C-alpha cells in the first residue's frame, strides 16, 4: 500500500514536471503582455524597462529555469496585473470554485443515482423513458445555454433565485463558504445545478447500465432464490456492485467539474478560479494562467490517487499493490 | 412415500418478439421425501426453466401459463410473491451451475450466508453465524471460521460451490433444486461434491432435483431419472431401468454418447442432427427429425404411456425385440 502510494507520487511528480514545460512554453506563444501593461504612448525606454521588470528580456529557457526554481520553493511568480503572487490569487478564489464543484458533485449523486436506479429497475416504464430522454438532453445541451435559460426562467421571469454573485458567506469549522447562509445557498443553487447537469446525466446512465447488468447476473438470481427481500437485493447486492464504477467515474469527473466551472462561473459571475482564469487570459496575465493550469493538473493527480484508494476499499478484488500501473 | 413436490402439466412459455418459446410444455413429475430425481437433457431442453418455475423465478417475457406445482400439497404455481419469498431459500433452495457467478463478488461469505437465515427466521446474528459455520463444516470446508471472512474471489471454484450448497442447506429445506452444480468443476472435485450432496440428503431427508446434461453424473446419484427433450419429459423411471434398458430413442442416443457406456475402442456415438429450434418445433414428436425410427405414426404428438414401469412419450419404444 505505501509502496503503491510512493510510486504514484513519483508518477505524479513526473506528470507535473512535464505539464510545467508544456504550459509554460504554450502560454509564451500567445500575445505580448507588455502592451497590456504599458500605456500606449510610452516611449521605447519605458517599454524596455517594463520588459526587464517582468523578466521577459531573458531567453525563454532561462525564464523557464527561473520559473522552475521559484516553483520548487512554492512560488509560481507574480501576477503581471495585480503584482501579487499568482498562487495567492488562485487560493483566494479557490474556495468559491470548490464549493461550486462539490455542490455540483453532490447534486449529481443525489439526483443521478436514484433516477438511474429507477430507470434500471423498470426499463420499460414511461417514467424511465422520460428519465433517459432527459439525460440525453443533459448531455447534448451546451452548458452556457442551459445556464442562460436557468437565469431567464428562475431569476428573471420567476424571480425566485438571484442570478449572479456568491451571496453571503459564513465561517464554520474554519471554512468560509456560502453553504452556511441561506442567502449563499440561494446564490449557489442555480450555478451548481448548471454545472451538475452533465454529471447528473452521466450518473443516470452509469447507474442504469450498472443496474441492468447486475439484475441479470447469477448472484442476483441466487439472492432471489435465497428468499431475500427486494429491498435487500437492490440496496445491498446490486447497489454495492454498481457503486464501484459509479464512484470511480464520478470521482474522476470531479476534475472536469472544476475545469467546466470556467463556463458556469463566467455566466453566473461566480467569483471563483474559473473567472480568474478568463480574466487572466484576456489580460495576458501569464503567471496566473500558468499557476491555474498547474493547480488543475495537481487536482487531477490527487483525484486519481484518491479514486484509486476508494476503489480498492469498495472492491475487495482490488488490492493496491506495487505491481502494474 | 409422500410426495414433497408434484408438478402437473406445467407449461412455461416465453413471449418473445420472434414468437412464443415453449421452454416447458407439459411437464409432469413428482419427488418424494428424501428422493433424488435426476432431470437430464441437452442444452436448451428446459431443465433450468423447470427449476425456476418451481421457485416462481420466471421473469417477463416468460410466464407459467398452465399447470400445477404442488409443494407439500399447496399449489404454488400462482402463489403471491410474498408467499413465494417465504418458501424460497427456506423450504425450497436452489444451487446454480457456475460457482464463479452465484456468489456476490463484493460481499463476504458470512454476509451472504447469514442473510439467508435472517431472511426467514428471527434469530440473533451470533446464532446465524454459528449455523453458517457448521453448515460449511458439513460440506467439507476446512477451517470454516476463516472461510466465512473471505470474499468469493479468495476461494476456488469447488470451494465456492460448497459454499453455495451449504447455503442451500442452511434452513433445512424440504427440496433442493441443483442446476448442474458440478458442470463447471473438474472431475475429481465433481465426484467429491456429488458425494457431499448425497450424504447431506441422506442425513437430512431433503428431496433433491439434480439437473444435468450428463446421464453418467446422475446414474450413481439419482433414485429416478426424467429425461427432457424440447420442453417435455420423454422418459421417466427408476434409474437402473432407464440406464440399463432405455426405451425412448432419445434416451438411447443420450446413453450412446456417454463415454463409459461405450465399449473400448468403439466410436463414440453421437445423436445425429441439430438441437431443435424452440421457435419452430415439428408438429408431431419433437424428436422426429433426429429419430432413426420415426414413421408417419409419430406425427400426432405422442402422449404419455406406461411401458415396463416407465412413462414414455414415444409410439415406438425401443423394447427388446420390438422393431418398427
Ligand atoms: N428469457 C428468455 N427468453 C426467451 N427464451 C428463453 C428465455 N430463457 C430461456 N429461454 C429458452 O428456454 C429454453 C429452455 O432454457 P433452459 O435454460 O431451461 O435450458 P436448459 O435445459 O437448462 O439448458 P442448459 O443445459 O443450457 O442450461 C431455451 O430454448 C431457451 O432459449
Ligand atoms: S415418437 Fe417416433 S419420432 Fe418420436 S421418438 Fe418415438 S419413434 Fe422417434
Ligand atoms: Mg440450464
mmCIF file of N, CA and C in Angstrom, chain A residues 98-199:
data_model
loop_
_atom_site.group_PDB
_atom_site.id
_atom_site.type_symbol
_atom_site.label_atom_id
_atom_site.label_comp_id
_atom_site.label_asym_id
_atom_site.label_seq_id
_atom_site.Cartn_x
_atom_site.Cartn_y
_atom_site.Cartn_z
ATOM 1 N N UNK A 98 -14.353 25.452 -5.411
ATOM 2 C CA UNK A 98 -14.509 24.137 -4.786
ATOM 3 C C UNK A 98 -15.928 23.953 -4.269
ATOM 4 N N UNK A 99 -16.429 25.030 -3.680
ATOM 5 C CA UNK A 99 -17.787 24.982 -3.140
ATOM 6 C C UNK A 99 -18.789 24.696 -4.264
ATOM 7 N N UNK A 100 -18.561 25.332 -5.398
ATOM 8 C CA UNK A 100 -19.436 25.126 -6.545
ATOM 9 C C UNK A 100 -19.307 23.691 -7.073
ATOM 10 N N UNK A 101 -18.063 23.229 -7.193
ATOM 11 C CA UNK A 101 -17.822 21.894 -7.751
ATOM 12 C C UNK A 101 -18.360 20.806 -6.827
ATOM 13 N N UNK A 102 -18.126 20.963 -5.520
ATOM 14 C CA UNK A 102 -18.628 19.951 -4.580
ATOM 15 C C UNK A 102 -20.156 19.929 -4.576
ATOM 16 N N UNK A 103 -20.754 21.114 -4.622
ATOM 17 C CA UNK A 103 -22.217 21.156 -4.646
ATOM 18 C C UNK A 103 -22.735 20.469 -5.899
ATOM 19 N N UNK A 104 -22.055 20.705 -7.026
ATOM 20 C CA UNK A 104 -22.477 20.078 -8.270
ATOM 21 C C UNK A 104 -22.319 18.560 -8.186
ATOM 22 N N UNK A 105 -21.217 18.107 -7.597
ATOM 23 C CA UNK A 105 -20.990 16.660 -7.454
ATOM 24 C C UNK A 105 -22.077 16.057 -6.566
ATOM 25 N N UNK A 106 -22.370 16.767 -5.482
ATOM 26 C CA UNK A 106 -23.398 16.312 -4.561
ATOM 27 C C UNK A 106 -24.745 16.194 -5.284
ATOM 28 N N UNK A 107 -25.091 17.241 -6.043
ATOM 29 C CA UNK A 107 -26.359 17.207 -6.782
ATOM 30 C C UNK A 107 -26.381 16.052 -7.781
ATOM 31 N N UNK A 108 -25.263 15.827 -8.476
ATOM 32 C CA UNK A 108 -25.295 14.765 -9.489
ATOM 33 C C UNK A 108 -25.459 13.395 -8.846
ATOM 34 N N UNK A 109 -24.885 13.222 -7.645
ATOM 35 C CA UNK A 109 -25.023 11.928 -6.975
ATOM 36 C C UNK A 109 -26.439 11.741 -6.433
ATOM 37 N N UNK A 110 -26.944 12.768 -5.712
ATOM 38 C CA UNK A 110 -28.251 12.563 -5.076
ATOM 39 C C UNK A 110 -29.407 12.616 -6.078
ATOM 40 N N UNK A 111 -29.191 13.230 -7.220
ATOM 41 C CA UNK A 111 -30.247 13.216 -8.232
ATOM 42 C C UNK A 111 -30.015 12.080 -9.223
ATOM 43 N N UNK A 112 -28.772 11.942 -9.671
ATOM 44 C CA UNK A 112 -28.472 10.999 -10.752
ATOM 45 C C UNK A 112 -28.616 9.538 -10.355
ATOM 46 N N UNK A 113 -28.099 9.159 -9.186
ATOM 47 C CA UNK A 113 -28.117 7.737 -8.824
ATOM 48 C C UNK A 113 -29.546 7.218 -8.604
ATOM 49 N N UNK A 114 -30.388 7.918 -7.810
ATOM 50 C CA UNK A 114 -31.765 7.406 -7.663
ATOM 51 C C UNK A 114 -32.523 7.324 -8.995
ATOM 52 N N UNK A 115 -32.366 8.341 -9.842
ATOM 53 C CA UNK A 115 -33.054 8.293 -11.136
ATOM 54 C C UNK A 115 -32.548 7.122 -11.972
ATOM 55 N N UNK A 116 -31.229 6.925 -11.974
ATOM 56 C CA UNK A 116 -30.644 5.820 -12.736
ATOM 57 C C UNK A 116 -31.095 4.477 -12.197
ATOM 58 N N UNK A 117 -31.199 4.396 -10.871
ATOM 59 C CA UNK A 117 -31.652 3.166 -10.237
ATOM 60 C C UNK A 117 -33.071 2.843 -10.688
ATOM 61 N N UNK A 118 -33.910 3.854 -10.651
ATOM 62 C CA UNK A 118 -35.298 3.649 -11.059
ATOM 63 C C UNK A 118 -35.370 3.218 -12.519
ATOM 64 N N UNK A 119 -34.642 3.930 -13.371
ATOM 65 C CA UNK A 119 -34.680 3.622 -14.804
ATOM 66 C C UNK A 119 -34.116 2.220 -15.084
ATOM 67 N N UNK A 120 -33.170 1.801 -14.261
ATOM 68 C CA UNK A 120 -32.588 0.468 -14.460
ATOM 69 C C UNK A 120 -33.507 -0.638 -13.987
ATOM 70 N N UNK A 121 -34.265 -0.361 -12.915
ATOM 71 C CA UNK A 121 -35.139 -1.402 -12.365
ATOM 72 C C UNK A 121 -36.414 -1.554 -13.199
ATOM 73 N N UNK A 122 -36.907 -0.450 -13.746
ATOM 74 C CA UNK A 122 -38.134 -0.510 -14.539
ATOM 75 C C UNK A 122 -37.888 0.072 -15.923
ATOM 76 N N UNK A 123 -37.116 -0.631 -16.747
ATOM 77 C CA UNK A 123 -36.672 -0.035 -18.017
ATOM 78 C C UNK A 123 -37.811 0.296 -18.978
ATOM 79 N N UNK A 124 -38.940 -0.416 -18.858
ATOM 80 C CA UNK A 124 -39.999 -0.200 -19.844
ATOM 81 C C UNK A 124 -41.040 0.824 -19.403
ATOM 82 N N UNK A 125 -40.894 1.264 -18.161
ATOM 83 C CA UNK A 125 -41.814 2.233 -17.606
ATOM 84 C C UNK A 125 -41.679 3.588 -18.314
ATOM 85 N N UNK A 126 -42.808 4.278 -18.601
ATOM 86 C CA UNK A 126 -42.712 5.587 -19.281
ATOM 87 C C UNK A 126 -41.873 6.601 -18.503
ATOM 88 N N UNK A 127 -41.953 6.555 -17.174
ATOM 89 C CA UNK A 127 -41.138 7.480 -16.379
ATOM 90 C C UNK A 127 -39.650 7.249 -16.664
ATOM 91 N N UNK A 128 -39.264 5.948 -16.740
ATOM 92 C CA UNK A 128 -37.867 5.635 -17.026
ATOM 93 C C UNK A 128 -37.468 6.170 -18.387
ATOM 94 N N UNK A 129 -38.385 6.021 -19.335
ATOM 95 C CA UNK A 129 -38.062 6.517 -20.676
ATOM 96 C C UNK A 129 -37.887 8.031 -20.644
ATOM 97 N N UNK A 130 -38.734 8.714 -19.843
ATOM 98 C CA UNK A 130 -38.588 10.158 -19.676
ATOM 99 C C UNK A 130 -37.238 10.506 -19.066
ATOM 100 N N UNK A 131 -36.835 9.742 -18.043
ATOM 101 C CA UNK A 131 -35.540 9.997 -17.400
ATOM 102 C C UNK A 131 -34.411 9.870 -18.418
ATOM 103 N N UNK A 132 -34.482 8.830 -19.234
ATOM 104 C CA UNK A 132 -33.409 8.612 -20.195
ATOM 105 C C UNK A 132 -33.395 9.706 -21.263
ATOM 106 N N UNK A 133 -34.581 10.118 -21.689
ATOM 107 C CA UNK A 133 -34.626 11.202 -22.676
ATOM 108 C C UNK A 133 -34.023 12.467 -22.067
ATOM 109 N N UNK A 134 -34.370 12.736 -20.801
ATOM 110 C CA UNK A 134 -33.813 13.895 -20.109
ATOM 111 C C UNK A 134 -32.296 13.825 -20.038
ATOM 112 N N UNK A 135 -31.768 12.617 -19.816
ATOM 113 C CA UNK A 135 -30.319 12.508 -19.690
ATOM 114 C C UNK A 135 -29.633 12.764 -21.026
ATOM 115 N N UNK A 136 -30.315 12.435 -22.117
ATOM 116 C CA UNK A 136 -29.727 12.741 -23.427
ATOM 117 C C UNK A 136 -29.669 14.254 -23.616
ATOM 118 N N UNK A 137 -30.752 14.938 -23.216
ATOM 119 C CA UNK A 137 -30.753 16.400 -23.281
ATOM 120 C C UNK A 137 -29.613 16.974 -22.439
ATOM 121 N N UNK A 138 -29.482 16.421 -21.212
ATOM 122 C CA UNK A 138 -28.438 16.897 -20.318
ATOM 123 C C UNK A 138 -27.057 16.770 -20.931
ATOM 124 N N UNK A 139 -26.875 15.717 -21.736
ATOM 125 C CA UNK A 139 -25.587 15.522 -22.382
ATOM 126 C C UNK A 139 -25.383 16.500 -23.542
ATOM 127 N N UNK A 140 -26.473 16.758 -24.261
ATOM 128 C CA UNK A 140 -26.252 17.444 -25.529
ATOM 129 C C UNK A 140 -26.463 18.958 -25.468
ATOM 130 N N UNK A 141 -27.218 19.450 -24.480
ATOM 131 C CA UNK A 141 -27.398 20.899 -24.423
ATOM 132 C C UNK A 141 -26.122 21.560 -23.901
ATOM 133 N N UNK A 142 -25.673 22.630 -24.549
ATOM 134 C CA UNK A 142 -24.445 23.281 -24.086
ATOM 135 C C UNK A 142 -24.644 23.933 -22.722
ATOM 136 N N UNK A 143 -23.623 23.821 -21.883
ATOM 137 C CA UNK A 143 -23.700 24.338 -20.517
ATOM 138 C C UNK A 143 -24.071 25.822 -20.481
ATOM 139 N N UNK A 144 -23.446 26.604 -21.355
ATOM 140 C CA UNK A 144 -23.692 28.050 -21.270
ATOM 141 C C UNK A 144 -25.139 28.384 -21.621
ATOM 142 N N UNK A 145 -25.693 27.657 -22.587
ATOM 143 C CA UNK A 145 -27.081 27.906 -22.975
ATOM 144 C C UNK A 145 -28.027 27.557 -21.827
ATOM 145 N N UNK A 146 -27.787 26.377 -21.226
ATOM 146 C CA UNK A 146 -28.625 25.981 -20.093
ATOM 147 C C UNK A 146 -28.505 27.006 -18.973
ATOM 148 N N UNK A 147 -27.293 27.488 -18.749
ATOM 149 C CA UNK A 147 -27.064 28.493 -17.714
ATOM 150 C C UNK A 147 -27.896 29.736 -17.969
ATOM 151 N N UNK A 148 -27.863 30.192 -19.212
ATOM 152 C CA UNK A 148 -28.640 31.391 -19.554
ATOM 153 C C UNK A 148 -30.127 31.136 -19.375
ATOM 154 N N UNK A 149 -30.584 29.958 -19.768
ATOM 155 C CA UNK A 149 -32.003 29.617 -19.620
ATOM 156 C C UNK A 149 -32.400 29.597 -18.151
ATOM 157 N N UNK A 150 -31.527 29.010 -17.307
ATOM 158 C CA UNK A 150 -31.823 28.964 -15.872
ATOM 159 C C UNK A 150 -31.984 30.386 -15.333
ATOM 160 N N UNK A 151 -31.100 31.256 -15.764
ATOM 161 C CA UNK A 151 -31.189 32.653 -15.306
ATOM 162 C C UNK A 151 -32.492 33.282 -15.794
ATOM 163 N N UNK A 152 -32.788 33.067 -17.085
ATOM 164 C CA UNK A 152 -34.015 33.627 -17.663
ATOM 165 C C UNK A 152 -35.245 33.186 -16.883
ATOM 166 N N UNK A 153 -35.338 31.879 -16.636
ATOM 167 C CA UNK A 153 -36.550 31.342 -16.023
ATOM 168 C C UNK A 153 -36.607 31.643 -14.529
ATOM 169 N N UNK A 154 -35.576 31.243 -13.790
ATOM 170 C CA UNK A 154 -35.678 31.299 -12.333
ATOM 171 C C UNK A 154 -35.308 32.657 -11.748
ATOM 172 N N UNK A 155 -34.454 33.400 -12.449
ATOM 173 C CA UNK A 155 -34.064 34.693 -11.903
ATOM 174 C C UNK A 155 -34.885 35.824 -12.519
ATOM 175 N N UNK A 156 -34.982 35.819 -13.840
ATOM 176 C CA UNK A 156 -35.654 36.948 -14.490
ATOM 177 C C UNK A 156 -37.174 36.801 -14.460
ATOM 178 N N UNK A 157 -37.690 35.677 -14.988
ATOM 179 C CA UNK A 157 -39.144 35.508 -15.089
ATOM 180 C C UNK A 157 -39.787 35.289 -13.731
ATOM 181 N N UNK A 158 -39.317 34.250 -13.028
ATOM 182 C CA UNK A 158 -39.959 33.889 -11.771
ATOM 183 C C UNK A 158 -39.421 34.696 -10.595
ATOM 184 N N UNK A 159 -38.181 35.155 -10.733
ATOM 185 C CA UNK A 159 -37.586 35.932 -9.653
ATOM 186 C C UNK A 159 -37.388 35.139 -8.367
ATOM 187 N N UNK A 160 -37.274 33.842 -8.471
ATOM 188 C CA UNK A 160 -37.127 33.013 -7.267
ATOM 189 C C UNK A 160 -35.718 33.059 -6.697
ATOM 190 N N UNK A 161 -34.745 33.072 -7.597
ATOM 191 C CA UNK A 161 -33.360 32.953 -7.140
ATOM 192 C C UNK A 161 -32.511 34.051 -7.773
ATOM 193 N N UNK A 162 -31.484 34.481 -7.070
ATOM 194 C CA UNK A 162 -30.591 35.500 -7.637
ATOM 195 C C UNK A 162 -29.770 34.906 -8.784
ATOM 196 N N UNK A 163 -29.340 35.778 -9.692
ATOM 197 C CA UNK A 163 -28.684 35.267 -10.888
ATOM 198 C C UNK A 163 -27.167 35.388 -10.850
ATOM 199 N N UNK A 164 -26.636 36.286 -10.037
ATOM 200 C CA UNK A 164 -25.181 36.451 -10.067
ATOM 201 C C UNK A 164 -24.590 36.591 -8.677
ATOM 202 N N UNK A 165 -23.301 36.327 -8.603
ATOM 203 C CA UNK A 165 -22.563 36.514 -7.369
ATOM 204 C C UNK A 165 -22.653 35.327 -6.435
ATOM 205 N N UNK A 166 -21.921 35.455 -5.318
ATOM 206 C CA UNK A 166 -21.810 34.332 -4.402
ATOM 207 C C UNK A 166 -22.702 34.499 -3.173
ATOM 208 N N UNK A 167 -23.194 35.695 -2.943
ATOM 209 C CA UNK A 167 -24.054 35.902 -1.778
ATOM 210 C C UNK A 167 -23.251 35.935 -0.488
ATOM 211 N N UNK A 168 -23.981 35.929 0.640
ATOM 212 C CA UNK A 168 -23.305 35.992 1.939
ATOM 213 C C UNK A 168 -22.566 34.700 2.224
ATOM 214 N N UNK A 169 -21.435 34.822 2.897
ATOM 215 C CA UNK A 169 -20.733 33.626 3.340
ATOM 216 C C UNK A 169 -20.659 33.649 4.855
ATOM 217 N N UNK A 170 -20.425 32.490 5.422
ATOM 218 C CA UNK A 170 -20.222 32.419 6.861
ATOM 219 C C UNK A 170 -19.103 31.426 7.108
ATOM 220 N N UNK A 171 -18.454 31.560 8.260
ATOM 221 C CA UNK A 171 -17.336 30.664 8.550
ATOM 222 C C UNK A 171 -17.772 29.599 9.546
ATOM 223 N N UNK A 172 -17.485 28.366 9.186
ATOM 224 C CA UNK A 172 -17.858 27.249 10.041
ATOM 225 C C UNK A 172 -16.704 26.254 10.004
ATOM 226 N N UNK A 173 -16.218 25.858 11.167
ATOM 227 C CA UNK A 173 -15.067 24.962 11.252
ATOM 228 C C UNK A 173 -13.877 25.500 10.451
ATOM 229 N N UNK A 174 -13.729 26.803 10.464
ATOM 230 C CA UNK A 174 -12.588 27.405 9.776
ATOM 231 C C UNK A 174 -12.738 27.497 8.272
ATOM 232 N N UNK A 175 -13.904 27.068 7.757
ATOM 233 C CA UNK A 175 -14.106 27.170 6.318
ATOM 234 C C UNK A 175 -15.113 28.276 6.041
ATOM 235 N N UNK A 176 -14.739 29.173 5.165
ATOM 236 C CA UNK A 176 -15.661 30.231 4.811
ATOM 237 C C UNK A 176 -16.403 29.798 3.556
ATOM 238 N N UNK A 177 -17.740 29.741 3.642
ATOM 239 C CA UNK A 177 -18.473 29.233 2.489
ATOM 240 C C UNK A 177 -19.872 29.802 2.453
ATOM 241 N N UNK A 178 -20.414 29.897 1.253
ATOM 242 C CA UNK A 178 -21.790 30.361 1.149
ATOM 243 C C UNK A 178 -22.774 29.229 1.426
ATOM 244 N N UNK A 179 -22.223 28.016 1.688
ATOM 245 C CA UNK A 179 -23.096 26.898 2.032
ATOM 246 C C UNK A 179 -23.766 27.114 3.387
ATOM 247 N N UNK A 180 -23.168 28.040 4.196
ATOM 248 C CA UNK A 180 -23.635 28.157 5.568
ATOM 249 C C UNK A 180 -24.632 29.289 5.783
ATOM 250 N N UNK A 181 -24.998 29.984 4.723
ATOM 251 C CA UNK A 181 -26.036 31.006 4.885
ATOM 252 C C UNK A 181 -27.148 30.755 3.868
ATOM 253 N N UNK A 182 -28.357 31.164 4.229
ATOM 254 C CA UNK A 182 -29.491 30.958 3.333
ATOM 255 C C UNK A 182 -29.289 31.753 2.049
ATOM 256 N N UNK A 183 -28.777 32.964 2.205
ATOM 257 C CA UNK A 183 -28.541 33.807 1.032
ATOM 258 C C UNK A 183 -27.482 33.162 0.130
ATOM 259 N N UNK A 184 -26.427 32.629 0.760
ATOM 260 C CA UNK A 184 -25.376 31.958 -0.004
ATOM 261 C C UNK A 184 -25.929 30.774 -0.769
ATOM 262 N N UNK A 185 -26.731 29.955 -0.084
ATOM 263 C CA UNK A 185 -27.303 28.769 -0.725
ATOM 264 C C UNK A 185 -28.168 29.163 -1.918
ATOM 265 N N UNK A 186 -28.945 30.234 -1.747
ATOM 266 C CA UNK A 186 -29.830 30.641 -2.844
ATOM 267 C C UNK A 186 -29.006 31.109 -4.047
ATOM 268 N N UNK A 187 -27.842 31.696 -3.780
ATOM 269 C CA UNK A 187 -26.964 32.086 -4.875
ATOM 270 C C UNK A 187 -26.294 30.872 -5.510
ATOM 271 N N UNK A 188 -26.030 29.867 -4.667
ATOM 272 C CA UNK A 188 -25.274 28.701 -5.125
ATOM 273 C C UNK A 188 -26.112 27.780 -6.002
ATOM 274 N N UNK A 189 -27.420 27.725 -5.721
ATOM 275 C CA UNK A 189 -28.216 26.652 -6.319
ATOM 276 C C UNK A 189 -28.182 26.622 -7.844
ATOM 277 N N UNK A 190 -28.474 27.760 -8.469
ATOM 278 C CA UNK A 190 -28.531 27.753 -9.942
ATOM 279 C C UNK A 190 -27.191 27.399 -10.590
ATOM 280 N N UNK A 191 -26.092 28.062 -10.198
ATOM 281 C CA UNK A 191 -24.828 27.678 -10.832
ATOM 282 C C UNK A 191 -24.461 26.214 -10.572
ATOM 283 N N UNK A 192 -24.722 25.715 -9.355
ATOM 284 C CA UNK A 192 -24.379 24.325 -9.050
ATOM 285 C C UNK A 192 -25.193 23.383 -9.940
ATOM 286 N N UNK A 193 -26.477 23.696 -10.098
ATOM 287 C CA UNK A 193 -27.335 22.857 -10.929
ATOM 288 C C UNK A 193 -26.849 22.897 -12.382
ATOM 289 N N UNK A 194 -26.492 24.081 -12.837
ATOM 290 C CA UNK A 194 -25.991 24.248 -14.191
ATOM 291 C C UNK A 194 -24.734 23.406 -14.433
ATOM 292 N N UNK A 195 -23.835 23.484 -13.464
ATOM 293 C CA UNK A 195 -22.585 22.741 -13.584
ATOM 294 C C UNK A 195 -22.839 21.234 -13.466
ATOM 295 N N UNK A 196 -23.851 20.861 -12.666
ATOM 296 C CA UNK A 196 -24.097 19.448 -12.390
ATOM 297 C C UNK A 196 -24.814 18.737 -13.528
ATOM 298 N N UNK A 197 -25.478 19.497 -14.388
ATOM 299 C CA UNK A 197 -26.370 18.885 -15.367
ATOM 300 C C UNK A 197 -25.736 17.726 -16.141
ATOM 301 N N UNK A 198 -24.540 17.968 -16.642
ATOM 302 C CA UNK A 198 -23.834 16.951 -17.416
ATOM 303 C C UNK A 198 -23.549 15.720 -16.556
ATOM 304 N N UNK A 199 -23.162 15.965 -15.309
ATOM 305 C CA UNK A 199 -22.780 14.856 -14.427
ATOM 306 C C UNK A 199 -24.015 14.102 -13.927
#
